[in-house]
PDB file of C-alpha atoms in Angstrom:
ATOM      1  CA  UNK A  25    -131.628 172.116 -59.242  1.00 84.00           C
ATOM      2  CA  UNK A  26    -130.323 171.250 -55.740  1.00 96.00           C
ATOM      3  CA  UNK A  27    -126.594 170.669 -55.467  1.00 97.00           C
ATOM      4  CA  UNK A  28    -127.034 167.000 -54.522  1.00 98.00           C
ATOM      5  CA  UNK A  29    -128.953 166.318 -57.733  1.00 98.00           C
ATOM      6  CA  UNK A  30    -126.337 168.109 -59.813  1.00 98.00           C
ATOM      7  CA  UNK A  31    -123.706 165.966 -58.115  1.00 98.00           C
ATOM      8  CA  UNK A  32    -125.774 162.793 -58.691  1.00 98.00           C
ATOM      9  CA  UNK A  33    -126.225 163.657 -62.373  1.00 98.00           C
ATOM     10  CA  UNK A  34    -122.467 163.856 -62.842  1.00 98.00           C
ATOM     11  CA  UNK A  35    -121.527 160.863 -60.687  1.00 98.00           C
ATOM     12  CA  UNK A  36    -124.439 158.441 -60.970  1.00 98.00           C
ATOM     13  CA  UNK A  37    -126.007 159.169 -64.344  1.00 98.00           C
ATOM     14  CA  UNK A  38    -122.815 159.862 -66.266  1.00 98.00           C
ATOM     15  CA  UNK A  39    -120.420 157.437 -64.535  1.00 98.00           C
ATOM     16  CA  UNK A  40    -122.692 154.815 -62.994  1.00 98.00           C
ATOM     17  CA  UNK A  41    -121.202 155.264 -59.522  1.00 98.00           C
ATOM     18  CA  UNK A  42    -123.746 155.229 -56.700  1.00 98.00           C
ATOM     19  CA  UNK A  43    -124.114 157.907 -54.050  1.00 98.00           C
ATOM     20  CA  UNK A  44    -122.474 157.355 -50.688  1.00 98.00           C
ATOM     21  CA  UNK A  45    -124.323 157.519 -47.370  1.00 98.00           C
ATOM     22  CA  UNK A  46    -124.060 161.323 -47.123  1.00 98.00           C
ATOM     23  CA  UNK A  47    -125.368 161.724 -50.659  1.00 98.00           C
ATOM     24  CA  UNK A  48    -128.317 159.401 -50.035  1.00 98.00           C
ATOM     25  CA  UNK A  49    -129.160 161.332 -46.867  1.00 98.00           C
ATOM     26  CA  UNK A  50    -129.137 164.594 -48.822  1.00 98.00           C
ATOM     27  CA  UNK A  51    -131.659 163.139 -51.294  1.00 98.00           C
ATOM     28  CA  UNK A  52    -133.851 161.828 -48.465  1.00 98.00           C
ATOM     29  CA  UNK A  53    -133.885 165.348 -47.002  1.00 98.00           C
ATOM     30  CA  UNK A  54    -134.930 167.089 -50.228  1.00 98.00           C
ATOM     31  CA  UNK A  55    -137.999 169.287 -49.809  1.00 97.00           C
ATOM     32  CA  UNK A  56    -141.190 168.268 -51.598  1.00 97.00           C
ATOM     33  CA  UNK A  57    -140.751 170.774 -54.413  1.00 98.00           C
ATOM     34  CA  UNK A  58    -137.591 168.966 -55.556  1.00 98.00           C
ATOM     35  CA  UNK A  59    -139.092 165.458 -55.403  1.00 97.00           C
ATOM     36  CA  UNK A  60    -140.182 165.414 -59.094  1.00 96.00           C
ATOM     37  CA  UNK A  61    -136.641 166.329 -60.173  1.00 97.00           C
ATOM     38  CA  UNK A  62    -135.179 163.566 -57.977  1.00 98.00           C
ATOM     39  CA  UNK A  63    -137.584 160.997 -59.428  1.00 97.00           C
ATOM     40  CA  UNK A  64    -136.845 162.135 -62.972  1.00 97.00           C
ATOM     41  CA  UNK A  65    -133.100 161.803 -62.416  1.00 98.00           C
ATOM     42  CA  UNK A  66    -133.570 158.369 -60.832  1.00 98.00           C
ATOM     43  CA  UNK A  67    -135.591 157.307 -63.881  1.00 97.00           C
ATOM     44  CA  UNK A  68    -132.839 158.500 -66.203  1.00 98.00           C
ATOM     45  CA  UNK A  69    -130.298 156.533 -64.162  1.00 98.00           C
ATOM     46  CA  UNK A  70    -132.441 153.406 -64.338  1.00 97.00           C
ATOM     47  CA  UNK A  71    -132.838 153.742 -68.133  1.00 97.00           C
ATOM     48  CA  UNK A  72    -129.125 154.435 -68.662  1.00 98.00           C
ATOM     49  CA  UNK A  73    -127.701 151.651 -66.505  1.00 98.00           C
ATOM     50  CA  UNK A  74    -130.493 149.028 -66.421  1.00 97.00           C
ATOM     51  CA  UNK A  75    -132.525 149.682 -69.568  1.00 95.00           C
ATOM     52  CA  UNK A  76    -136.292 149.854 -70.066  1.00 93.00           C
ATOM     53  CA  UNK A  77    -137.187 146.258 -69.203  1.00 93.00           C
ATOM     54  CA  UNK A  78    -139.112 145.429 -66.037  1.00 92.00           C
ATOM     55  CA  UNK A  79    -138.597 142.066 -64.314  1.00 90.00           C
ATOM     56  CA  UNK A  80    -141.837 140.481 -63.097  1.00 84.00           C
ATOM     57  CA  UNK A  81    -141.822 137.941 -60.261  1.00 84.00           C
ATOM     58  CA  UNK A  82    -144.350 135.888 -58.330  1.00 82.00           C
ATOM     59  CA  UNK A  83    -143.760 134.452 -54.864  1.00 82.00           C
ATOM     60  CA  UNK A  84    -145.276 131.545 -52.955  1.00 79.00           C
ATOM     61  CA  UNK A  85    -144.811 130.285 -49.419  1.00 79.00           C
ATOM     62  CA  UNK A  86    -143.704 126.651 -49.167  1.00 77.00           C
ATOM     63  CA  UNK A  87    -143.921 126.808 -45.375  1.00 71.00           C
ATOM     64  CA  UNK A  88    -146.064 129.542 -43.805  1.00 69.00           C
ATOM     65  CA  UNK A  89    -146.187 130.621 -40.157  1.00 65.00           C
ATOM     66  CA  UNK A  90    -144.752 129.064 -37.028  1.00 71.00           C
ATOM     67  CA  UNK A  91    -141.351 130.714 -37.409  1.00 84.00           C
ATOM     68  CA  UNK A  92    -139.222 130.668 -34.215  1.00 86.00           C
ATOM     69  CA  UNK A  93    -137.709 134.111 -34.877  1.00 89.00           C
ATOM     70  CA  UNK A  94    -139.073 137.389 -33.454  1.00 88.00           C
ATOM     71  CA  UNK A  95    -138.860 139.778 -36.435  1.00 91.00           C
ATOM     72  CA  UNK A  96    -141.152 142.465 -35.028  1.00 91.00           C
ATOM     73  CA  UNK A  97    -142.866 143.232 -38.356  1.00 88.00           C
ATOM     74  CA  UNK A  98    -143.727 139.636 -39.264  1.00 88.00           C
ATOM     75  CA  UNK A  99    -147.053 137.922 -38.669  1.00 77.00           C
ATOM     76  CA  UNK A 100    -145.442 134.535 -39.388  1.00 76.00           C
ATOM     77  CA  UNK A 101    -143.545 134.513 -36.115  1.00 75.00           C
ATOM     78  CA  UNK A 102    -144.782 131.808 -33.782  1.00 63.00           C
ATOM     79  CA  UNK A 103    -143.954 134.118 -30.858  1.00 60.00           C
ATOM     80  CA  UNK A 104    -146.706 136.656 -31.575  1.00 59.00           C
ATOM     81  CA  UNK A 105    -150.494 136.545 -31.456  1.00 55.00           C
ATOM     82  CA  UNK A 106    -150.980 137.295 -35.152  1.00 50.00           C
ATOM     83  CA  UNK A 107    -153.534 134.966 -36.788  1.00 47.00           C
ATOM     84  CA  UNK A 108    -151.203 133.110 -39.197  1.00 45.00           C
ATOM     85  CA  UNK A 109    -151.111 129.339 -38.792  1.00 45.00           C
ATOM     86  CA  UNK A 110    -148.244 127.041 -39.735  1.00 47.00           C
ATOM     87  CA  UNK A 111    -148.995 125.462 -43.129  1.00 53.00           C
ATOM     88  CA  UNK A 112    -146.902 123.406 -45.589  1.00 71.00           C
ATOM     89  CA  UNK A 113    -147.573 123.553 -49.346  1.00 77.00           C
ATOM     90  CA  UNK A 114    -147.466 120.251 -51.237  1.00 86.00           C
ATOM     91  CA  UNK A 115    -145.540 119.757 -54.488  1.00 89.00           C
ATOM     92  CA  UNK A 116    -148.548 119.800 -56.871  1.00 90.00           C
ATOM     93  CA  UNK A 117    -149.714 123.085 -55.348  1.00 87.00           C
ATOM     94  CA  UNK A 118    -146.196 124.502 -55.693  1.00 88.00           C
ATOM     95  CA  UNK A 119    -146.048 123.547 -59.377  1.00 91.00           C
ATOM     96  CA  UNK A 120    -149.486 125.050 -59.987  1.00 90.00           C
ATOM     97  CA  UNK A 121    -148.414 128.308 -58.328  1.00 88.00           C
ATOM     98  CA  UNK A 122    -145.353 128.402 -60.599  1.00 90.00           C
ATOM     99  CA  UNK A 123    -147.555 127.732 -63.646  1.00 90.00           C
ATOM    100  CA  UNK A 124    -149.924 130.565 -62.697  1.00 88.00           C
ATOM    101  CA  UNK A 125    -146.977 132.882 -62.110  1.00 85.00           C
ATOM    102  CA  UNK A 126    -145.502 132.078 -65.534  1.00 89.00           C
ATOM    103  CA  UNK A 127    -148.892 132.726 -67.132  1.00 86.00           C
ATOM    104  CA  UNK A 128    -148.682 136.377 -66.030  1.00 80.00           C
ATOM    105  CA  UNK A 129    -145.493 136.764 -68.059  1.00 81.00           C
ATOM    106  CA  UNK A 130    -143.268 136.577 -64.988  1.00 82.00           C
ATOM    107  CA  UNK A 131    -139.744 135.241 -65.471  1.00 86.00           C
ATOM    108  CA  UNK A 132    -138.991 134.623 -61.793  1.00 87.00           C
ATOM    109  CA  UNK A 133    -140.707 132.402 -59.218  1.00 90.00           C
ATOM    110  CA  UNK A 134    -139.512 132.617 -55.608  1.00 89.00           C
ATOM    111  CA  UNK A 135    -140.159 129.827 -53.109  1.00 91.00           C
ATOM    112  CA  UNK A 136    -140.244 131.201 -49.553  1.00 88.00           C
ATOM    113  CA  UNK A 137    -140.300 129.516 -46.151  1.00 86.00           C
ATOM    114  CA  UNK A 138    -140.905 131.054 -42.730  1.00 82.00           C
ATOM    115  CA  UNK A 139    -137.940 129.550 -40.888  1.00 87.00           C
ATOM    116  CA  UNK A 140    -134.728 130.574 -39.168  1.00 91.00           C
ATOM    117  CA  UNK A 141    -132.971 128.342 -41.672  1.00 94.00           C
ATOM    118  CA  UNK A 142    -133.868 125.171 -43.585  1.00 92.00           C
ATOM    119  CA  UNK A 143    -133.905 121.770 -41.882  1.00 91.00           C
ATOM    120  CA  UNK A 144    -133.514 118.469 -43.803  1.00 93.00           C
ATOM    121  CA  UNK A 145    -137.273 118.193 -44.368  1.00 89.00           C
ATOM    122  CA  UNK A 146    -137.442 121.626 -45.956  1.00 90.00           C
ATOM    123  CA  UNK A 147    -134.385 121.018 -48.144  1.00 93.00           C
ATOM    124  CA  UNK A 148    -135.924 117.769 -49.367  1.00 92.00           C
ATOM    125  CA  UNK A 149    -139.227 119.499 -50.086  1.00 90.00           C
ATOM    126  CA  UNK A 150    -137.435 122.253 -51.980  1.00 93.00           C
ATOM    127  CA  UNK A 151    -135.327 119.820 -53.994  1.00 94.00           C
ATOM    128  CA  UNK A 152    -138.418 117.862 -55.034  1.00 93.00           C
ATOM    129  CA  UNK A 153    -140.349 121.043 -55.705  1.00 93.00           C
ATOM    130  CA  UNK A 154    -137.649 122.569 -57.903  1.00 95.00           C
ATOM    131  CA  UNK A 155    -137.347 119.326 -59.869  1.00 95.00           C
ATOM    132  CA  UNK A 156    -141.121 119.217 -60.425  1.00 95.00           C
ATOM    133  CA  UNK A 157    -141.332 122.885 -61.446  1.00 95.00           C
ATOM    134  CA  UNK A 158    -138.430 122.614 -63.876  1.00 94.00           C
ATOM    135  CA  UNK A 159    -140.081 119.602 -65.501  1.00 95.00           C
ATOM    136  CA  UNK A 160    -143.310 121.462 -66.215  1.00 94.00           C
ATOM    137  CA  UNK A 161    -142.796 125.245 -66.148  1.00 94.00           C
ATOM    138  CA  UNK A 162    -140.344 127.430 -68.068  1.00 93.00           C
ATOM    139  CA  UNK A 163    -139.379 129.881 -65.332  1.00 93.00           C
ATOM    140  CA  UNK A 164    -136.344 130.790 -63.249  1.00 93.00           C
ATOM    141  CA  UNK A 165    -136.527 129.636 -59.642  1.00 95.00           C
ATOM    142  CA  UNK A 166    -135.390 131.653 -56.649  1.00 94.00           C
ATOM    143  CA  UNK A 167    -135.552 130.745 -52.971  1.00 95.00           C
ATOM    144  CA  UNK A 168    -135.781 132.446 -49.595  1.00 94.00           C
ATOM    145  CA  UNK A 169    -135.224 130.046 -46.712  1.00 94.00           C
ATOM    146  CA  UNK A 170    -133.526 132.115 -44.024  1.00 95.00           C
ATOM    147  CA  UNK A 171    -129.931 131.692 -42.883  1.00 97.00           C
ATOM    148  CA  UNK A 172    -127.859 128.999 -44.573  1.00 97.00           C
ATOM    149  CA  UNK A 173    -124.848 126.810 -43.926  1.00 97.00           C
ATOM    150  CA  UNK A 174    -122.112 126.416 -46.542  1.00 97.00           C
ATOM    151  CA  UNK A 175    -123.447 122.921 -47.346  1.00 97.00           C
ATOM    152  CA  UNK A 176    -126.956 124.263 -47.924  1.00 97.00           C
ATOM    153  CA  UNK A 177    -125.646 126.990 -50.212  1.00 98.00           C
ATOM    154  CA  UNK A 178    -123.864 124.337 -52.261  1.00 97.00           C
ATOM    155  CA  UNK A 179    -127.015 122.223 -52.424  1.00 97.00           C
ATOM    156  CA  UNK A 180    -129.101 125.127 -53.695  1.00 97.00           C
ATOM    157  CA  UNK A 181    -126.559 125.716 -56.449  1.00 97.00           C
ATOM    158  CA  UNK A 182    -126.630 122.001 -57.303  1.00 97.00           C
ATOM    159  CA  UNK A 183    -130.423 121.817 -57.678  1.00 96.00           C
ATOM    160  CA  UNK A 184    -130.542 124.887 -59.880  1.00 95.00           C
ATOM    161  CA  UNK A 185    -131.746 127.754 -57.676  1.00 97.00           C
ATOM    162  CA  UNK A 186    -130.681 130.797 -59.630  1.00 93.00           C
ATOM    163  CA  UNK A 187    -131.175 133.584 -57.072  1.00 95.00           C
ATOM    164  CA  UNK A 188    -131.362 133.632 -53.280  1.00 97.00           C
ATOM    165  CA  UNK A 189    -133.304 136.190 -51.264  1.00 96.00           C
ATOM    166  CA  UNK A 190    -132.249 137.066 -47.743  1.00 97.00           C
ATOM    167  CA  UNK A 191    -133.161 140.567 -46.636  1.00 96.00           C
ATOM    168  CA  UNK A 192    -131.059 142.571 -44.206  1.00 97.00           C
ATOM    169  CA  UNK A 193    -134.389 144.334 -43.445  1.00 96.00           C
ATOM    170  CA  UNK A 194    -132.937 147.563 -42.054  1.00 98.00           C
ATOM    171  CA  UNK A 195    -129.731 149.382 -41.154  1.00 98.00           C
ATOM    172  CA  UNK A 196    -127.226 147.544 -39.015  1.00 98.00           C
ATOM    173  CA  UNK A 197    -127.605 150.142 -36.254  1.00 98.00           C
ATOM    174  CA  UNK A 198    -131.402 149.693 -36.114  1.00 98.00           C
ATOM    175  CA  UNK A 199    -131.597 145.917 -36.530  1.00 98.00           C
ATOM    176  CA  UNK A 200    -131.406 145.021 -32.780  1.00 97.00           C
ATOM    177  CA  UNK A 201    -134.609 147.030 -32.214  1.00 97.00           C
ATOM    178  CA  UNK A 202    -136.417 144.944 -34.846  1.00 97.00           C
ATOM    179  CA  UNK A 203    -135.022 141.426 -34.306  1.00 96.00           C
ATOM    180  CA  UNK A 204    -133.462 139.934 -31.158  1.00 95.00           C
ATOM    181  CA  UNK A 205    -133.302 136.187 -31.931  1.00 94.00           C
ATOM    182  CA  UNK A 206    -130.481 136.535 -34.462  1.00 95.00           C
ATOM    183  CA  UNK A 207    -128.083 139.233 -35.598  1.00 96.00           C
ATOM    184  CA  UNK A 208    -127.619 141.419 -38.660  1.00 97.00           C
ATOM    185  CA  UNK A 209    -124.136 139.904 -38.950  1.00 97.00           C
ATOM    186  CA  UNK A 210    -125.569 136.387 -39.243  1.00 96.00           C
ATOM    187  CA  UNK A 211    -127.688 137.529 -42.172  1.00 96.00           C
ATOM    188  CA  UNK A 212    -124.682 139.215 -43.772  1.00 97.00           C
ATOM    189  CA  UNK A 213    -122.664 135.976 -43.540  1.00 97.00           C
ATOM    190  CA  UNK A 214    -125.360 134.045 -45.426  1.00 97.00           C
ATOM    191  CA  UNK A 215    -125.389 136.715 -48.117  1.00 98.00           C
ATOM    192  CA  UNK A 216    -121.600 136.575 -48.425  1.00 97.00           C
ATOM    193  CA  UNK A 217    -121.692 132.803 -48.940  1.00 98.00           C
ATOM    194  CA  UNK A 218    -124.478 133.092 -51.508  1.00 98.00           C
ATOM    195  CA  UNK A 219    -122.572 135.750 -53.444  1.00 96.00           C
ATOM    196  CA  UNK A 220    -119.386 133.667 -53.386  1.00 96.00           C
ATOM    197  CA  UNK A 221    -121.300 130.607 -54.681  1.00 97.00           C
ATOM    198  CA  UNK A 222    -122.260 132.296 -57.929  1.00 96.00           C
ATOM    199  CA  UNK A 223    -125.980 132.492 -57.188  1.00 97.00           C
ATOM    200  CA  UNK A 224    -127.502 135.927 -57.703  1.00 97.00           C
ATOM    201  CA  UNK A 225    -128.040 137.815 -54.450  1.00 97.00           C
ATOM    202  CA  UNK A 226    -131.427 139.345 -53.698  1.00 96.00           C
ATOM    203  CA  UNK A 227    -131.305 141.521 -50.592  1.00 98.00           C
ATOM    204  CA  UNK A 228    -133.446 144.435 -49.495  1.00 97.00           C
ATOM    205  CA  UNK A 229    -135.587 145.386 -46.574  1.00 97.00           C
ATOM    206  CA  UNK A 230    -138.552 147.232 -45.168  1.00 96.00           C
ATOM    207  CA  UNK A 231    -138.897 150.964 -44.704  1.00 97.00           C
ATOM    208  CA  UNK A 232    -141.068 152.207 -41.868  1.00 97.00           C
ATOM    209  CA  UNK A 233    -139.730 150.004 -39.052  1.00 97.00           C
ATOM    210  CA  UNK A 234    -139.152 153.012 -36.822  1.00 97.00           C
ATOM    211  CA  UNK A 235    -135.778 153.840 -38.347  1.00 98.00           C
ATOM    212  CA  UNK A 236    -134.565 157.420 -38.696  1.00 98.00           C
ATOM    213  CA  UNK A 237    -133.878 159.117 -42.022  1.00 98.00           C
ATOM    214  CA  UNK A 238    -130.180 158.780 -41.201  1.00 98.00           C
ATOM    215  CA  UNK A 239    -130.616 155.028 -40.761  1.00 98.00           C
ATOM    216  CA  UNK A 240    -132.353 154.759 -44.133  1.00 98.00           C
ATOM    217  CA  UNK A 241    -129.273 156.343 -45.677  1.00 98.00           C
ATOM    218  CA  UNK A 242    -127.064 153.972 -43.682  1.00 98.00           C
ATOM    219  CA  UNK A 243    -129.080 151.019 -44.989  1.00 98.00           C
ATOM    220  CA  UNK A 244    -128.773 152.155 -48.607  1.00 98.00           C
ATOM    221  CA  UNK A 245    -125.009 152.481 -48.193  1.00 98.00           C
ATOM    222  CA  UNK A 246    -124.763 149.012 -46.642  1.00 98.00           C
ATOM    223  CA  UNK A 247    -126.680 147.550 -49.578  1.00 98.00           C
ATOM    224  CA  UNK A 248    -124.303 149.408 -51.876  1.00 97.00           C
ATOM    225  CA  UNK A 249    -121.382 147.694 -50.149  1.00 96.00           C
ATOM    226  CA  UNK A 250    -123.022 144.288 -50.624  1.00 96.00           C
ATOM    227  CA  UNK A 251    -123.811 145.068 -54.291  1.00 95.00           C
ATOM    228  CA  UNK A 252    -126.756 142.660 -54.631  1.00 97.00           C
ATOM    229  CA  UNK A 253    -128.167 141.801 -58.028  1.00 96.00           C
ATOM    230  CA  UNK A 254    -131.647 142.759 -56.788  1.00 96.00           C
ATOM    231  CA  UNK A 255    -133.039 144.913 -53.970  1.00 97.00           C
ATOM    232  CA  UNK A 256    -136.698 144.372 -53.019  1.00 94.00           C
ATOM    233  CA  UNK A 257    -138.009 147.552 -51.424  1.00 94.00           C
ATOM    234  CA  UNK A 258    -140.843 146.928 -48.982  1.00 93.00           C
ATOM    235  CA  UNK A 259    -142.877 149.462 -47.009  1.00 95.00           C
ATOM    236  CA  UNK A 260    -144.255 148.314 -43.675  1.00 95.00           C
ATOM    237  CA  UNK A 261    -147.836 147.088 -43.815  1.00 90.00           C
ATOM    238  CA  UNK A 262    -148.441 146.873 -40.021  1.00 90.00           C
ATOM    239  CA  UNK A 263    -149.715 143.419 -39.067  1.00 86.00           C
ATOM    240  CA  UNK A 264    -152.122 142.925 -36.140  1.00 87.00           C
ATOM    241  CA  UNK A 265    -150.586 141.057 -33.236  1.00 85.00           C
ATOM    242  CA  UNK A 266    -146.991 141.998 -34.042  1.00 90.00           C
ATOM    243  CA  UNK A 267    -144.870 144.444 -31.999  1.00 90.00           C
ATOM    244  CA  UNK A 268    -145.012 146.885 -34.949  1.00 91.00           C
ATOM    245  CA  UNK A 269    -148.740 146.424 -35.473  1.00 91.00           C
ATOM    246  CA  UNK A 270    -149.463 150.047 -34.509  1.00 92.00           C
ATOM    247  CA  UNK A 271    -146.565 151.595 -36.445  1.00 95.00           C
ATOM    248  CA  UNK A 272    -147.723 154.369 -38.815  1.00 95.00           C
ATOM    249  CA  UNK A 273    -147.520 153.759 -42.549  1.00 95.00           C
ATOM    250  CA  UNK A 274    -144.686 155.526 -44.394  1.00 96.00           C
ATOM    251  CA  UNK A 275    -145.763 158.847 -45.911  1.00 95.00           C
ATOM    252  CA  UNK A 276    -146.159 158.505 -49.689  1.00 93.00           C
ATOM    253  CA  UNK A 277    -143.747 161.335 -50.497  1.00 95.00           C
ATOM    254  CA  UNK A 278    -141.152 159.907 -48.127  1.00 97.00           C
ATOM    255  CA  UNK A 279    -141.570 156.552 -49.854  1.00 96.00           C
ATOM    256  CA  UNK A 280    -140.993 158.120 -53.275  1.00 95.00           C
ATOM    257  CA  UNK A 281    -137.980 160.032 -51.935  1.00 97.00           C
ATOM    258  CA  UNK A 282    -136.585 156.709 -50.728  1.00 97.00           C
ATOM    259  CA  UNK A 283    -137.162 155.067 -54.123  1.00 97.00           C
ATOM    260  CA  UNK A 284    -135.224 157.849 -55.829  1.00 98.00           C
ATOM    261  CA  UNK A 285    -132.467 157.768 -53.201  1.00 98.00           C
ATOM    262  CA  UNK A 286    -132.020 153.987 -53.362  1.00 98.00           C
ATOM    263  CA  UNK A 287    -131.845 154.103 -57.158  1.00 98.00           C
ATOM    264  CA  UNK A 288    -129.187 156.815 -56.978  1.00 98.00           C
ATOM    265  CA  UNK A 289    -127.265 154.651 -54.485  1.00 98.00           C
ATOM    266  CA  UNK A 290    -127.653 151.499 -56.607  1.00 98.00           C
ATOM    267  CA  UNK A 291    -127.627 152.558 -60.259  1.00 98.00           C
ATOM    268  CA  UNK A 292    -127.058 149.093 -61.764  1.00 97.00           C
ATOM    269  CA  UNK A 293    -129.266 147.046 -59.444  1.00 97.00           C
ATOM    270  CA  UNK A 294    -132.738 145.597 -60.013  1.00 96.00           C
ATOM    271  CA  UNK A 295    -134.908 147.700 -57.677  1.00 97.00           C
ATOM    272  CA  UNK A 296    -138.093 145.765 -57.048  1.00 91.00           C
ATOM    273  CA  UNK A 297    -141.444 146.990 -55.769  1.00 87.00           C
ATOM    274  CA  UNK A 298    -142.400 144.565 -53.005  1.00 83.00           C
ATOM    275  CA  UNK A 299    -144.796 144.532 -50.040  1.00 77.00           C
ATOM    276  CA  UNK A 300    -146.653 147.546 -48.732  1.00 80.00           C
ATOM    277  CA  UNK A 301    -146.668 149.690 -51.878  1.00 82.00           C
ATOM    278  CA  UNK A 302    -150.439 149.283 -52.162  1.00 79.00           C
ATOM    279  CA  UNK A 303    -151.232 151.001 -48.860  1.00 84.00           C
ATOM    280  CA  UNK A 304    -148.251 153.374 -48.938  1.00 88.00           C
ATOM    281  CA  UNK A 305    -148.449 154.628 -52.516  1.00 84.00           C
ATOM    282  CA  UNK A 306    -151.716 153.457 -54.088  1.00 77.00           C
ATOM    283  CA  UNK A 307    -152.179 153.441 -57.869  1.00 69.00           C
ATOM    284  CA  UNK A 308    -150.784 156.910 -58.578  1.00 65.00           C
ATOM    285  CA  UNK A 309    -147.741 156.430 -56.382  1.00 67.00           C
ATOM    286  CA  UNK A 310    -147.050 153.044 -57.949  1.00 73.00           C
ATOM    287  CA  UNK A 311    -146.878 154.778 -61.309  1.00 85.00           C
ATOM    288  CA  UNK A 312    -144.584 157.478 -59.888  1.00 87.00           C
ATOM    289  CA  UNK A 313    -142.192 154.870 -58.524  1.00 86.00           C
ATOM    290  CA  UNK A 314    -141.991 153.074 -61.867  1.00 88.00           C
ATOM    291  CA  UNK A 315    -141.102 156.438 -63.377  1.00 89.00           C
ATOM    292  CA  UNK A 316    -138.666 157.117 -60.534  1.00 93.00           C
ATOM    293  CA  UNK A 317    -136.202 154.247 -60.582  1.00 95.00           C
ATOM    294  CA  UNK A 318    -138.115 151.017 -59.929  1.00 95.00           C
ATOM    295  CA  UNK A 319    -137.547 148.353 -62.599  1.00 94.00           C
ATOM    296  CA  UNK A 320    -139.093 145.192 -61.161  1.00 91.00           C
ATOM    297  CA  UNK A 321    -142.362 144.220 -59.481  1.00 88.00           C
ATOM    298  CA  UNK A 322    -143.821 141.347 -57.517  1.00 81.00           C
ATOM    299  CA  UNK A 323    -147.237 140.630 -58.998  1.00 70.00           C
ATOM    300  CA  UNK A 324    -150.196 139.181 -57.137  1.00 55.00           C
ATOM    301  CA  UNK A 325    -150.287 138.609 -53.399  1.00 44.00           C
ATOM    302  CA  UNK A 326    -147.415 138.525 -50.929  1.00 41.00           C
ATOM    303  CA  UNK A 327    -146.842 135.996 -48.174  1.00 42.00           C
ATOM    304  CA  UNK A 328    -149.470 137.182 -45.680  1.00 40.00           C
ATOM    305  CA  UNK A 329    -150.808 140.368 -47.279  1.00 40.00           C
ATOM    306  CA  UNK A 330    -152.771 141.136 -50.423  1.00 41.00           C
ATOM    307  CA  UNK A 331    -151.108 142.734 -53.423  1.00 50.00           C
ATOM    308  CA  UNK A 332    -152.444 144.269 -56.618  1.00 52.00           C
ATOM    309  CA  UNK A 333    -153.925 141.944 -59.266  1.00 62.00           C
ATOM    310  CA  UNK A 334    -151.216 140.879 -61.720  1.00 63.00           C
ATOM    311  CA  UNK A 335    -153.254 142.208 -64.627  1.00 68.00           C
ATOM    312  CA  UNK A 336    -153.363 145.676 -63.084  1.00 71.00           C
ATOM    313  CA  UNK A 337    -149.587 145.917 -62.849  1.00 69.00           C
ATOM    314  CA  UNK A 338    -149.061 144.440 -66.311  1.00 71.00           C
ATOM    315  CA  UNK A 339    -151.538 146.898 -67.820  1.00 77.00           C
ATOM    316  CA  UNK A 340    -149.690 149.773 -66.150  1.00 72.00           C
ATOM    317  CA  UNK A 341    -146.372 148.567 -67.557  1.00 75.00           C
ATOM    318  CA  UNK A 342    -147.931 148.419 -71.018  1.00 77.00           C
ATOM    319  CA  UNK A 343    -149.341 151.918 -70.628  1.00 75.00           C
ATOM    320  CA  UNK A 344    -145.901 153.202 -69.607  1.00 72.00           C
ATOM    321  CA  UNK A 345    -144.279 151.383 -72.577  1.00 69.00           C
ATOM    322  CA  UNK A 346    -142.097 149.357 -70.205  1.00 74.00           C
ATOM    323  CA  UNK A 347    -141.443 145.914 -71.707  1.00 79.00           C
ATOM    324  CA  UNK A 348    -141.585 142.898 -69.419  1.00 77.00           C
ATOM    325  CA  UNK A 349    -138.212 141.155 -69.320  1.00 74.00           C
ATOM    326  CA  UNK A 350    -138.264 137.955 -71.377  1.00 62.00           C
ATOM    327  CA  UNK A 351    -137.096 134.620 -70.015  1.00 43.00           C
ATOM    328  CA  UNK A 352    -133.487 133.862 -70.827  1.00 37.00           C
ATOM    329  CA  UNK A 353    -133.144 131.742 -73.955  1.00 33.00           C
ATOM    330  CA  UNK A 354    -130.529 129.703 -72.091  1.00 30.00           C
ATOM    331  CA  UNK A 355    -133.250 128.077 -69.989  1.00 29.00           C
TER     332      UNK A 355
END
């Protein structure tokens, strides 16, 4: 077994301490013949420090398209020619989406908006939407509304949002090549306020944005410093009309190496399959990732791209004897 995996077995598996940036880089550089061993170790780490349960989540867009930011991977930016129109979802449709999500066995429902940050209209819509969902659906509610002020963080806590998603997207050193209308530091400040408020922090990113292997390791280490409750791991699904529309898809083995490396960097964190796994990994690779450190999935479609049918993922979890996490009895 390679030295880095021996080291990870002693440090991560036995003590629950994640790899540092150099250790993550060593895993990302492992040759193909050692990939199965890395995935196996990552799976053992996941089972030891997180347990066998898999958290299932559905997401819905409250406000789609027309975003003023220039995130180069995103078809919801109003600055690009991608064919996504600005649309608002009404409250009954939001409640129905939550009901359908709960029917899959999901415990988490995330309300997302394509904005720099929420304005008063959006906060009002979210408040009313959360109230309506809580009245009719037994599910935890998360939100992803961009960058927040202290007052908005406090309001989200008040209305009962249990987890907030705000992705750093990529390594700090690479971020200016992906987004120019706001900074990595601005995102970090929102995440710090969310963490300090007591809400759970959900923060991940997208692999395949043109970053180097070294920057992937840097990103994993920065997430380790933040210590989020959950890390959604996306793989770029290039969108027509965006600056990264012609970017090649991440190689499947590189994607699996990254899954193992991120698990070894974040042994106690929910590591969630998110966008792009369908085109990057396909059915077989999805299985490999679930046996290589992943312990959460988004079921159904994403914001502007198609996902796998919820039943397909749930059947795979059953086949792998991975129980779906039950809703907290405190709700």
